[in-house]
Amino acid sequence: MIFNEVYGSYYNVVAEVLAEAVNGTLSKERLSEITTRKAFGESIVTIPDALIKQKWPLIDENFETPLNHKPTMPLTTIQKMWLKAILQDPRIQLFEPSMEGLEDVEPLYDQDTFIYFDRYADGDPYEDIKYGEHFRLILSAIREHRIIRVEYQGHNTRKERTIIPHRLEYSAKDDKFRLIGIAHTGTRYIINLRGVKKCELMEKFAPDRFNEAQTDANEVVIELKDKRNALERAMLSFSDLEKETIKIDDENYRLKLKYRVDDETEIVIRILAFGPMMKVVEPASFVNLIKERLNKQKGCGL
Amino acid sequence: MAYSELIKNFEKIRDYMRDFYVYGFKTRTDFDAKSARSYDNERRRVESWLSDYMSFRQDANGKQMFLSVDSRSIPHNPLYKAYKAKSFTDKDIILHFYTLDILMNGESLNAGEIAERIAVDYLGFFDTDILPDDSTIRNKLKEYASIGLLKAEKVGKEIRYRRVESDITDARLLDAISFATEDNPAGVIGSFLLDKYEAIPEYFSFKHRYLLDALEQEILIQLLLARRNRKCVEITFKPRASDKKHVSKLYPLKIYVSTQNGKQYLMAYSYKGRRSKMYRLDHILKVNALEYEPDHEKYDSYEQKYAAFLWGTTDGWRRDREIEHVELMVHIGDNEEFIYSRMLREKRKGTVERIDKNTIRFTADVYDALELVPWIRTFIGRIEKLDSNNKSFVQRFYKDLDDMYSMYGGDGDDI
């Protein structure tokens, strides 16, 4: 099925090598440069060796090839079916992509095949015309390295900022896009796309001028008790973060998580969800955040 | 056999990558089910594909190799690389490039004509004895027609092959693919498409992204194809805490995806159990598509009925699927309207009512009240009452809460 060598790294690297050979520009150095840039760690030796020694008779000792054209590969059926399926997704329609050439293709799946059962219910309005316009304008600003002026709804008031856009960040859990960018002052901004009221393209910025303000990262150390399958649940649940796990004994583990400071409340909640299977041990400030919640809970009389 | 960074079988490496990525604390001796030599080879392969993302730690237990990344800070899922390491023969690779080159002009040729051109125009260029025989060439052409790279047309008694030209030229579609590659449950297909391009758009980042689903995509795509063709399937699976493999005949209905831990489940009608059930995708080892299911509409209609009382993905331990009622009262402070909003957006089933200015009540009927426990705990600090007809669920919640009080200070302390 999809585990097929036609999609493999080796075929891609060799295709690029042969394209150079067809052009008449292939040399030993170019061969080495292409494999180093594109291939897996150990292919740097394997691929040039197989080509030069004609284990794969595709180029001769003068780096010439009998191929008449630069290699290209048509789309496979599964690739077309996947494209047809994603084109039905309202988030993909935000890009206004062309469906040309896929008219007679069946989608790999229908949109209702997937149920995102724990996704939050207040996702972005992808079918809203204004939302779509803002999405495309911000995307083109990122693509073309243009500064933007954004008017958006903050927590309490409407705000206006001039921003160097960096990325559109999507959260599958929140089902939301956020604009990540920085102001001229270096202040980092995260703006919910849904809250954008107005957006305007401005002058270009030099790509190397963009220097995203470093996001402060914190660490929390947790003791984990592997009961009720807590180990597997925790390992999966926190696998989106940089983490380190040390086995203490068959039932106890020590887990170190790195998280962004802006996400601290969310991390507190995620740890609380594990109940007595997780105990925060460091830093004291994080331990206090858990204690505060438990103290408050005691006040509720339970 | 000599070591190669390429692999024939995806299933074996899937296990290792999962262990390196999810757990990350295992040493060579922990991989007891597999031989030490096999561990060394698989570790070397994963390192070759993913050296930029690997970390090591040495302690008294030995050397631990693990994959650890902040998925928000990387533009592409590195685990897709495993799908790009399929082994092949020398004849496979030369036939690939020669055949697609021969047919580039739009010609339609039969296997014999293609074989002759390969021998004369291509291999004649070299001093080699690697000439593939006719049946190898015919099999390759047949395989390429089956995956859609070539179109096979019967002309009289012979089969002629030609290229099916198609490509992506729309820049907007390329942007869309770059987004879907990272977000879509079958995104590895997008990753194959992007590999054709020198400059891949990197305009997106992803929060709450669980990379591990990459390893289940081969299984997922086979299930999607079976469902597309209204076919039943035979799956081989190994449930957690079992060393035994099981085989089941199913009709695939839905794919349930968790956005909070990345786990994926197949919801399917089980012919033997005569009911709908859930199967974790990472427990499925093999999928075989079987015959067309003429009653597919009947089974499709079971899905909604089954899903009505699912909070997550389990239907409890009772065969009769008795419904459990859950009632939760939460206190909200004067400036804590966000708690009310939170409950509205996070509840998956049931109702949220405003009892008074400072109290909200959530009620739901579900198969398995225990599934709500992690979510209910996120309201710790505000819970006024929890009740259910499943008394052991309520008792467990209170007992866990007491354990947490003890863990963080006990009765005599400040908690």
XYZ file of C-alpha atoms in Angstrom, chain B residues 61 73 76 80 83 98 116 121 148 155 165 169 189 198 235 249 258 293 378 399 414:
21
model
C 20.399 0.943 33.912
C 8.419 23.876 17.177
C 7.210 18.429 9.761
C 6.916 9.937 8.382
C 7.578 5.137 5.438
C 13.692 3.365 -17.297
C 13.356 -4.392 -25.791
C 18.451 1.898 -25.368
C -2.061 4.235 -10.711
C -5.882 -3.648 -27.246
C 0.157 12.396 -16.494
C 0.844 23.069 -10.315
C 0.411 10.818 1.668
C 12.483 21.618 -3.516
C -8.019 -7.490 11.364
C -14.024 -9.970 10.994
C -8.484 12.007 20.292
C -20.866 -5.984 2.363
C -9.866 19.502 35.777
C -11.008 8.463 47.404
C -1.925 23.523 54.713
